[in-house]
JSON list of C-alpha atoms in Angstrom, two decimals:
[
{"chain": "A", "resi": 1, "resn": "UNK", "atom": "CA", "xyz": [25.34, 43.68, -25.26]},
{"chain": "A", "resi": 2, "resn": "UNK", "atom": "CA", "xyz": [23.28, 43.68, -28.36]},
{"chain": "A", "resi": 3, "resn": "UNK", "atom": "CA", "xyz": [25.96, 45.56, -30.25]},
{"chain": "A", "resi": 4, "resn": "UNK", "atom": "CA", "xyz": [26.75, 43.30, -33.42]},
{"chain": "A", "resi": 5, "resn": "UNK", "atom": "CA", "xyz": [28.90, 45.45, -36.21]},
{"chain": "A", "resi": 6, "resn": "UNK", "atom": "CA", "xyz": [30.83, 48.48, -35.59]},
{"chain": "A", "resi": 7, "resn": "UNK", "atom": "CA", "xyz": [30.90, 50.46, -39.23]},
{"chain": "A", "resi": 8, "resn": "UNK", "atom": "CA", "xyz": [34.03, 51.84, -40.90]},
{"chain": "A", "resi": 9, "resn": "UNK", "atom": "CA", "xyz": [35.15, 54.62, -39.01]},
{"chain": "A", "resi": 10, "resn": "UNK", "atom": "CA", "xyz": [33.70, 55.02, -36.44]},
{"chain": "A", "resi": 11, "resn": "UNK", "atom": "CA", "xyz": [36.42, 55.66, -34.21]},
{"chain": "A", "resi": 12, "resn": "UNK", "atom": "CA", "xyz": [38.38, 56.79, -36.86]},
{"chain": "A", "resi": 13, "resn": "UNK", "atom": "CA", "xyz": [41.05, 59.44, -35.45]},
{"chain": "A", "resi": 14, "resn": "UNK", "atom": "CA", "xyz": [39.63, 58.94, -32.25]},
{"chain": "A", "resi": 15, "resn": "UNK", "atom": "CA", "xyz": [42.03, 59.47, -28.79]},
{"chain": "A", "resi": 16, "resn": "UNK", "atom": "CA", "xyz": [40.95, 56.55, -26.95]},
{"chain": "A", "resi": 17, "resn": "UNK", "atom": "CA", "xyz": [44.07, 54.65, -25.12]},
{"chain": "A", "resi": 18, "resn": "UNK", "atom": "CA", "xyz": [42.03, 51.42, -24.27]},
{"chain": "A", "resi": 19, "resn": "UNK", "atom": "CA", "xyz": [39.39, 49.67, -26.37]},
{"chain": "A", "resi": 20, "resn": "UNK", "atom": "CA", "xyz": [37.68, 46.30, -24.24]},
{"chain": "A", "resi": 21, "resn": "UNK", "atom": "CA", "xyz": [34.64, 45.06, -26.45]},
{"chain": "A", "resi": 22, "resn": "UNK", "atom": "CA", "xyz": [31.94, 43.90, -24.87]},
{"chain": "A", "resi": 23, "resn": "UNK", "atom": "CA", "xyz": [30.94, 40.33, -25.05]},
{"chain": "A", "resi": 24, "resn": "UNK", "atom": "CA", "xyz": [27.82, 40.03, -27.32]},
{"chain": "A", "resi": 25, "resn": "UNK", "atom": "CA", "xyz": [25.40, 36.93, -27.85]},
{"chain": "A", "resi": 26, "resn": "UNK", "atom": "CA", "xyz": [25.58, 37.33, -31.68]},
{"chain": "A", "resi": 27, "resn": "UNK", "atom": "CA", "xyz": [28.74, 37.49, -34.03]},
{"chain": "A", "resi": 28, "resn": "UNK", "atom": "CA", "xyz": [30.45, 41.04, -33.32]},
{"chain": "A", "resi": 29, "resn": "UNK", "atom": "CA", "xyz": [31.40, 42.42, -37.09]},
{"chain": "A", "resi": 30, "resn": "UNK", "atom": "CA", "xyz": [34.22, 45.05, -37.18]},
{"chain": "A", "resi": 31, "resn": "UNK", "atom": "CA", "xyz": [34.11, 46.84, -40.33]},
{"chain": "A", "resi": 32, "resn": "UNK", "atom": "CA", "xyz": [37.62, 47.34, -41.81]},
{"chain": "A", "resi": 33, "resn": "UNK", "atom": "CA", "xyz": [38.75, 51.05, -40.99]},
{"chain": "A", "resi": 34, "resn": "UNK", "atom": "CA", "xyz": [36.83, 51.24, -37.74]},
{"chain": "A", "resi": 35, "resn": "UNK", "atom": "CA", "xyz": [40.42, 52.88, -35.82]},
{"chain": "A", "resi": 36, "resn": "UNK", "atom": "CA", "xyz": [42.37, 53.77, -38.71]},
{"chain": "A", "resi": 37, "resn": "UNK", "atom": "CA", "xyz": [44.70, 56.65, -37.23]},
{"chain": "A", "resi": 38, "resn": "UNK", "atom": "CA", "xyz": [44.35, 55.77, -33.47]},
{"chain": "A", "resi": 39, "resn": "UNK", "atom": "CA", "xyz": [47.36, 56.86, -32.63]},
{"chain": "A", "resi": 40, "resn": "UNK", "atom": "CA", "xyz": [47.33, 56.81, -28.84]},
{"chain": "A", "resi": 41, "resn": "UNK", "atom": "CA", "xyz": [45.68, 53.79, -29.22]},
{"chain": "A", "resi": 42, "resn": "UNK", "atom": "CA", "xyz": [47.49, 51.18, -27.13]},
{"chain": "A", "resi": 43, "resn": "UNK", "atom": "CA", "xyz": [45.30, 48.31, -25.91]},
{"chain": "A", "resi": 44, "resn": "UNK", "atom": "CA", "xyz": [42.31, 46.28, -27.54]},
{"chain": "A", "resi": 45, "resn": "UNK", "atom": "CA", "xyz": [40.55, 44.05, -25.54]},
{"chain": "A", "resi": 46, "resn": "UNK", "atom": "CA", "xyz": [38.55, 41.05, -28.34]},
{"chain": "A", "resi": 47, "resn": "UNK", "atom": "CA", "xyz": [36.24, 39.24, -27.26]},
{"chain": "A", "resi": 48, "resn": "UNK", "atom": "CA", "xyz": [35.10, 35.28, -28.40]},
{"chain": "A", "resi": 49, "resn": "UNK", "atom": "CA", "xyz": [32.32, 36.63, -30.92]},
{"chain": "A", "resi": 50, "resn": "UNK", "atom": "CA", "xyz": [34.47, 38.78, -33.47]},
{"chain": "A", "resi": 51, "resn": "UNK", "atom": "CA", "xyz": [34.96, 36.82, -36.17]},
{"chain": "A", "resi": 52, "resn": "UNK", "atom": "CA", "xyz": [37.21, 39.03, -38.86]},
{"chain": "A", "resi": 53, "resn": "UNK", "atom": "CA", "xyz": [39.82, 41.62, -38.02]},
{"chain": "A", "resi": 54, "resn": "UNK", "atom": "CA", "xyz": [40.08, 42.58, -41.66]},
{"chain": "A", "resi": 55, "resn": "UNK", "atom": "CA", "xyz": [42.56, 46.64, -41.75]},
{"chain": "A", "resi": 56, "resn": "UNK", "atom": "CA", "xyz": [41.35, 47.42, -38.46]},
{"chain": "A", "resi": 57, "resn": "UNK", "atom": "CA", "xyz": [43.96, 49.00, -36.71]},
{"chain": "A", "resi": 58, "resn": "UNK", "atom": "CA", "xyz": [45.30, 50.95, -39.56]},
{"chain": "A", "resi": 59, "resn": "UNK", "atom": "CA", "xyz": [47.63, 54.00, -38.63]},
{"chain": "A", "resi": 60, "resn": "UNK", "atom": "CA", "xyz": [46.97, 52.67, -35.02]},
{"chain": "A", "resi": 61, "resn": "UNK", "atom": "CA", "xyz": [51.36, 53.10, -34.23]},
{"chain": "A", "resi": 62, "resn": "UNK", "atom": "CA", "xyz": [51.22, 53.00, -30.38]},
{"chain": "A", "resi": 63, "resn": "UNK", "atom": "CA", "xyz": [49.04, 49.95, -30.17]},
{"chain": "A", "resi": 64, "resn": "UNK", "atom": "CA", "xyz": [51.74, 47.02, -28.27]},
{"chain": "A", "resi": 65, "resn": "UNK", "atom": "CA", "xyz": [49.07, 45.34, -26.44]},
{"chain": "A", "resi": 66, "resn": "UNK", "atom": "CA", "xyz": [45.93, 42.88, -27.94]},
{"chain": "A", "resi": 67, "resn": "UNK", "atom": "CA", "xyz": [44.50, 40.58, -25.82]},
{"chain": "A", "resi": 68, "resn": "UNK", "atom": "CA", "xyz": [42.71, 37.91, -27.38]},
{"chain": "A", "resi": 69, "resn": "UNK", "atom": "CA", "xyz": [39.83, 36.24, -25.03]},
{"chain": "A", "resi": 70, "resn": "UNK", "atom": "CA", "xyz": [38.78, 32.31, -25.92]},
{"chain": "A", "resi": 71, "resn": "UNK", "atom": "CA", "xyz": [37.95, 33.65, -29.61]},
{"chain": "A", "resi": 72, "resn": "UNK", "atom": "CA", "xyz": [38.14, 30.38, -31.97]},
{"chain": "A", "resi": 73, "resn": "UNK", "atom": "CA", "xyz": [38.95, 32.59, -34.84]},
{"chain": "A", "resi": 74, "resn": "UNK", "atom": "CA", "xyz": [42.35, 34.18, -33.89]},
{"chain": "A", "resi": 75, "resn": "UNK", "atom": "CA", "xyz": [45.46, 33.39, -31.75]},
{"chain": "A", "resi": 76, "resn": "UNK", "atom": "CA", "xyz": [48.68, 35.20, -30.80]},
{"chain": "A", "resi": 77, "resn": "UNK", "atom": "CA", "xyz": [51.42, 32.60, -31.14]},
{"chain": "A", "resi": 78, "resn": "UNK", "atom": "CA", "xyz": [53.97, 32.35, -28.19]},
{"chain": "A", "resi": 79, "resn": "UNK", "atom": "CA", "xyz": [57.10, 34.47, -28.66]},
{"chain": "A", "resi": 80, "resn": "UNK", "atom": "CA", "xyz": [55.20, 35.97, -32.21]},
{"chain": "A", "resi": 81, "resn": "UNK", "atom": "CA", "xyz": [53.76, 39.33, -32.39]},
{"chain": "A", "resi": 82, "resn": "UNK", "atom": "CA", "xyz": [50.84, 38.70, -34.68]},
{"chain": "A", "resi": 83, "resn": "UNK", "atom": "CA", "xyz": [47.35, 38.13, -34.18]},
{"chain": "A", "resi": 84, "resn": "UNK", "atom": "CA", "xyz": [46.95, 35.44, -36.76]},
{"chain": "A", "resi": 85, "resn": "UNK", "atom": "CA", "xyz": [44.07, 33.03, -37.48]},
{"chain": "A", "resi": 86, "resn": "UNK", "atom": "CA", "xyz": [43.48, 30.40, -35.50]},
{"chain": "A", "resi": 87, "resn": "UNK", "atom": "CA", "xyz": [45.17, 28.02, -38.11]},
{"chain": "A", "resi": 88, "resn": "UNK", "atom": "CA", "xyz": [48.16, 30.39, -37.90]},
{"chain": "A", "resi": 89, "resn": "UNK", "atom": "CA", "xyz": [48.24, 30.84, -41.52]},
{"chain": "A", "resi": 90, "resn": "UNK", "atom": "CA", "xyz": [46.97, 34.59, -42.07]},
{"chain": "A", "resi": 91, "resn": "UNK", "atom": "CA", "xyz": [48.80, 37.65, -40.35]},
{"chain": "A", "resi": 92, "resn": "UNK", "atom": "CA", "xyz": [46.32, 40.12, -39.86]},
{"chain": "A", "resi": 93, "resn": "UNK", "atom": "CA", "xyz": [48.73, 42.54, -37.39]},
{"chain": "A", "resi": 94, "resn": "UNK", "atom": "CA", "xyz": [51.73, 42.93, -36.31]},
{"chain": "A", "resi": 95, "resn": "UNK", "atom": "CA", "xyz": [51.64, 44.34, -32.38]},
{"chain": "A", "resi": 96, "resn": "UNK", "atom": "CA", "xyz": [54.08, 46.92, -31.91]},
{"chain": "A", "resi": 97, "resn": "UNK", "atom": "CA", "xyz": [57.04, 47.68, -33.89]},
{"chain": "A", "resi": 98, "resn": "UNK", "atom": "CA", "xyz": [59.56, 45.22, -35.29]},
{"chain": "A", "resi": 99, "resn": "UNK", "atom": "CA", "xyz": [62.89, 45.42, -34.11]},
{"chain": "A", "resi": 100, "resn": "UNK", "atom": "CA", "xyz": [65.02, 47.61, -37.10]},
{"chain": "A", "resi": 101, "resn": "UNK", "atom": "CA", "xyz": [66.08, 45.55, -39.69]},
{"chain": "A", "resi": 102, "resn": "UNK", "atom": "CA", "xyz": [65.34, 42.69, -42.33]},
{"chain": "A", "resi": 103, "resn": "UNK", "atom": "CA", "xyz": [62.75, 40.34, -41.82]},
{"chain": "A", "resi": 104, "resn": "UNK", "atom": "CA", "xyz": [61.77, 36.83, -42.72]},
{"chain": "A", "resi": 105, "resn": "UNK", "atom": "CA", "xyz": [58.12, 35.88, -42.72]},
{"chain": "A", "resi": 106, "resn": "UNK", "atom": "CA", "xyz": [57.58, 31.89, -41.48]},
{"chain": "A", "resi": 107, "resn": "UNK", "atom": "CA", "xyz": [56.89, 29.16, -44.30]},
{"chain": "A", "resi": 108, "resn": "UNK", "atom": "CA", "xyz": [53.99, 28.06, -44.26]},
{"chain": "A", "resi": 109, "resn": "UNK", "atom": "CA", "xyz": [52.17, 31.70, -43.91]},
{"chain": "A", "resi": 110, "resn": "UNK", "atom": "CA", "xyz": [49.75, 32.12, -47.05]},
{"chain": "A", "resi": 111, "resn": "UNK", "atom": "CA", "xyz": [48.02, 34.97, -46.55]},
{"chain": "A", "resi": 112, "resn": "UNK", "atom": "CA", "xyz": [49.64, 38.96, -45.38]},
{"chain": "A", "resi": 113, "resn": "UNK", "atom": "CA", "xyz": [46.56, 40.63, -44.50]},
{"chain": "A", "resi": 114, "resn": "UNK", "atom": "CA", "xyz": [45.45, 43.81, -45.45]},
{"chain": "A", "resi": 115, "resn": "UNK", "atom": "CA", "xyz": [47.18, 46.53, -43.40]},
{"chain": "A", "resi": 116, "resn": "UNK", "atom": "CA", "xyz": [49.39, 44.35, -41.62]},
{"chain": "A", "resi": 117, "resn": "UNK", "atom": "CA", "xyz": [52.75, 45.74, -41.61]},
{"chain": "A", "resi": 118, "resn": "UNK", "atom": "CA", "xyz": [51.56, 49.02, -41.55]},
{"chain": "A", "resi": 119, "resn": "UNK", "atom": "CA", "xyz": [53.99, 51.92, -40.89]},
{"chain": "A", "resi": 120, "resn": "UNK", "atom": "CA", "xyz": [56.68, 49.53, -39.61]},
{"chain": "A", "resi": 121, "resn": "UNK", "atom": "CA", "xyz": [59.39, 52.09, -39.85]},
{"chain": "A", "resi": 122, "resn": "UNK", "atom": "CA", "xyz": [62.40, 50.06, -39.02]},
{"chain": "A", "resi": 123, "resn": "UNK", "atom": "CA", "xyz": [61.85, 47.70, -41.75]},
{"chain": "A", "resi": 124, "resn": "UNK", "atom": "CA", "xyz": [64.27, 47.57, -44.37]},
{"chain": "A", "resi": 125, "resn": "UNK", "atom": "CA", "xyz": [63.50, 43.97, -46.08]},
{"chain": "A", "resi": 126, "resn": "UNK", "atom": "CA", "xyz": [61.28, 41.73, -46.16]},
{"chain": "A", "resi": 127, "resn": "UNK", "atom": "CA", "xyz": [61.63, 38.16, -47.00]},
{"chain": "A", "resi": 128, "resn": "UNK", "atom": "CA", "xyz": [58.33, 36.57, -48.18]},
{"chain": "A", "resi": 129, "resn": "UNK", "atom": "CA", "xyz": [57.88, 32.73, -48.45]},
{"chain": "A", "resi": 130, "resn": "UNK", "atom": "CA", "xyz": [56.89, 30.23, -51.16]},
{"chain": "A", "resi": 131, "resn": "UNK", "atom": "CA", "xyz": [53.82, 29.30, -49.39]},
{"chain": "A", "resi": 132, "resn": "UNK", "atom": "CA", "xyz": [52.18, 32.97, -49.71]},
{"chain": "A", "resi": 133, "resn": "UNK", "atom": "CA", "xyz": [49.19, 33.01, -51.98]},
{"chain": "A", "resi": 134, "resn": "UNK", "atom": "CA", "xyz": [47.97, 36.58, -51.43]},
{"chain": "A", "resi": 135, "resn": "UNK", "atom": "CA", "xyz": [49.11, 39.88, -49.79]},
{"chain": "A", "resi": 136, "resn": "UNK", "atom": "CA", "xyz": [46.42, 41.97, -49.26]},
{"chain": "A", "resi": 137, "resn": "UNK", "atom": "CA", "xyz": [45.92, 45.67, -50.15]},
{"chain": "A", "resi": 138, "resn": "UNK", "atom": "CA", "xyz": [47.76, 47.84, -48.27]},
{"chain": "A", "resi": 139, "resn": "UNK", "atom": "CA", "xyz": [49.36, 45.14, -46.22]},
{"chain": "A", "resi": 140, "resn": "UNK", "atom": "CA", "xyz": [53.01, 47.34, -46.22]},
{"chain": "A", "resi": 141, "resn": "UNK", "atom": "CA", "xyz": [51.66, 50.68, -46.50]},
{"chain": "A", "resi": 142, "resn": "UNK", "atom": "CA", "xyz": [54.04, 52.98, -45.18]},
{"chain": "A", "resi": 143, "resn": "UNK", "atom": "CA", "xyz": [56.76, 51.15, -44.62]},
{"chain": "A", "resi": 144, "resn": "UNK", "atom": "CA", "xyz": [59.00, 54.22, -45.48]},
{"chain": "A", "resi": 145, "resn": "UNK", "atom": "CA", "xyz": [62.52, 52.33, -45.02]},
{"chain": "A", "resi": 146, "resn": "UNK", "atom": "CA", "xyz": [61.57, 48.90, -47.49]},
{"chain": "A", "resi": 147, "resn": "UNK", "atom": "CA", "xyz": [64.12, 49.22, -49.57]},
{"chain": "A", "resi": 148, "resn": "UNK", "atom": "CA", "xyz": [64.18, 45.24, -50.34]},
{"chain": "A", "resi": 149, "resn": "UNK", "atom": "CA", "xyz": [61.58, 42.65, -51.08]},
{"chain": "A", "resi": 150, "resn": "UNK", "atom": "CA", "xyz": [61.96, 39.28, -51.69]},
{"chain": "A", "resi": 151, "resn": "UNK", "atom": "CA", "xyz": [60.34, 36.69, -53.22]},
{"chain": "A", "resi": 152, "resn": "UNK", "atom": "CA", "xyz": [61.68, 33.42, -52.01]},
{"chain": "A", "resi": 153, "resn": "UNK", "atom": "CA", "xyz": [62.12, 30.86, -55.07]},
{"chain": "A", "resi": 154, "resn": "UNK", "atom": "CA", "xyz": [59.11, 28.57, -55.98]},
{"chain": "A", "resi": 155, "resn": "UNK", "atom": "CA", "xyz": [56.38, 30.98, -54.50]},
{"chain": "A", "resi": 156, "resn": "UNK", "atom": "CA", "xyz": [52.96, 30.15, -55.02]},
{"chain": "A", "resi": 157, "resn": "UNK", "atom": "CA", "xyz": [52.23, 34.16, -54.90]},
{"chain": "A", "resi": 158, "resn": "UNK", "atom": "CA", "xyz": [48.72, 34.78, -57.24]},
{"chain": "A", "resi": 159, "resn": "UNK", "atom": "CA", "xyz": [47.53, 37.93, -55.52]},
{"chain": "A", "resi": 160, "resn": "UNK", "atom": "CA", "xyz": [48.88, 41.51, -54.62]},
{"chain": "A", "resi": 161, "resn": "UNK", "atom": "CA", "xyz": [46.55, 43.51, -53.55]},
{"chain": "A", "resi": 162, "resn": "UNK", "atom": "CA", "xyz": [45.67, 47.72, -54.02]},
{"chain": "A", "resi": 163, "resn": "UNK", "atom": "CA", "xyz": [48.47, 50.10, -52.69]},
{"chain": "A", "resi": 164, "resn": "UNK", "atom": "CA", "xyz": [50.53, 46.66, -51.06]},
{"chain": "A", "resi": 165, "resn": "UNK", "atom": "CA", "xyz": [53.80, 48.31, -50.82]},
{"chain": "A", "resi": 166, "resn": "UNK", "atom": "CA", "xyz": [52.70, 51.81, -51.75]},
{"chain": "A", "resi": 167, "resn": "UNK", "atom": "CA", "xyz": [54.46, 54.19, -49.21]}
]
């Protein structure tokens, strides 16, 4: 396929269950926004030539399933439900909903992407680490139920980002 960016929006709303990108023989750009408010969305299929997955699946709340083939820039840890970069040090989704409750992001994370816990409505707290730099705009957006967030002592935290906890 000669396909090589996909522009914000353009599936935006769309009812599309199943998205498999092709394989290209350039670098495959997704824009940010490209499914925001998929919400029968439930698999995504990317391929080794995307390189950023910066907000794409905003408002997508039935997507459980991303499959991640031989791509060099992202990795879903074992027993994690994040697509994080390949250094696992940026979340940039969380697949699925997290189980009710308070949660504890892993030290050593330095980077919440933008969009990335998204309209996880079970979430009540969130425990952030010292080793966070930057949480992106948006990144909890719509979390209707964070009632608690905290900071954990000695954080390195420089940037919050547009609308981060706005619900």
């Amino acid at each position: 396929s000669n396909v090589s960016m996909i522009s914000s929006s353009a599936f935006i709303g769309c009812a599309v269950s199943e998205i498999v990108f092709p394989e290209t023989t350039s670098t495959l750009t997704l824009s940010s926004g490209i499914f925001d408010d998929c919400k029968k969305l439930k698999k995504v299929t990317i391929p080794s030539t995307v390189s950023s997955l910066n907000s794409v699946f905003s408002g997508c709340y039935s997507l459980n399933e991303i499959v991640v083939k031989d791509n060099a820039n992202f990795v879903i840890p074992d027993a994690m439900p994040f697509v994080m970069d390949n250094d696992q040090k940026t979340i940039h989704y969380i697949i699925g909903e997290l189980p009710a409750g308070a949660y504890t992001i892993a030290d050593g994370i330095t980077t919440i992407g933008a969009s990335t816990f998204g309209a996880q409505l079970g979430l009540t707290s969130i425990t952030i680490p010292a080793s966070v730099t930057s949480i992106e705009s948006n990144a909890f957006l719509g979390c209707l139920n964070l009632k608690e967030v905290k900071f954990a002592e000695g954080s390195s935290l420089s940037v919050i980002g547009a609308n981060a906890f706005q619900n």
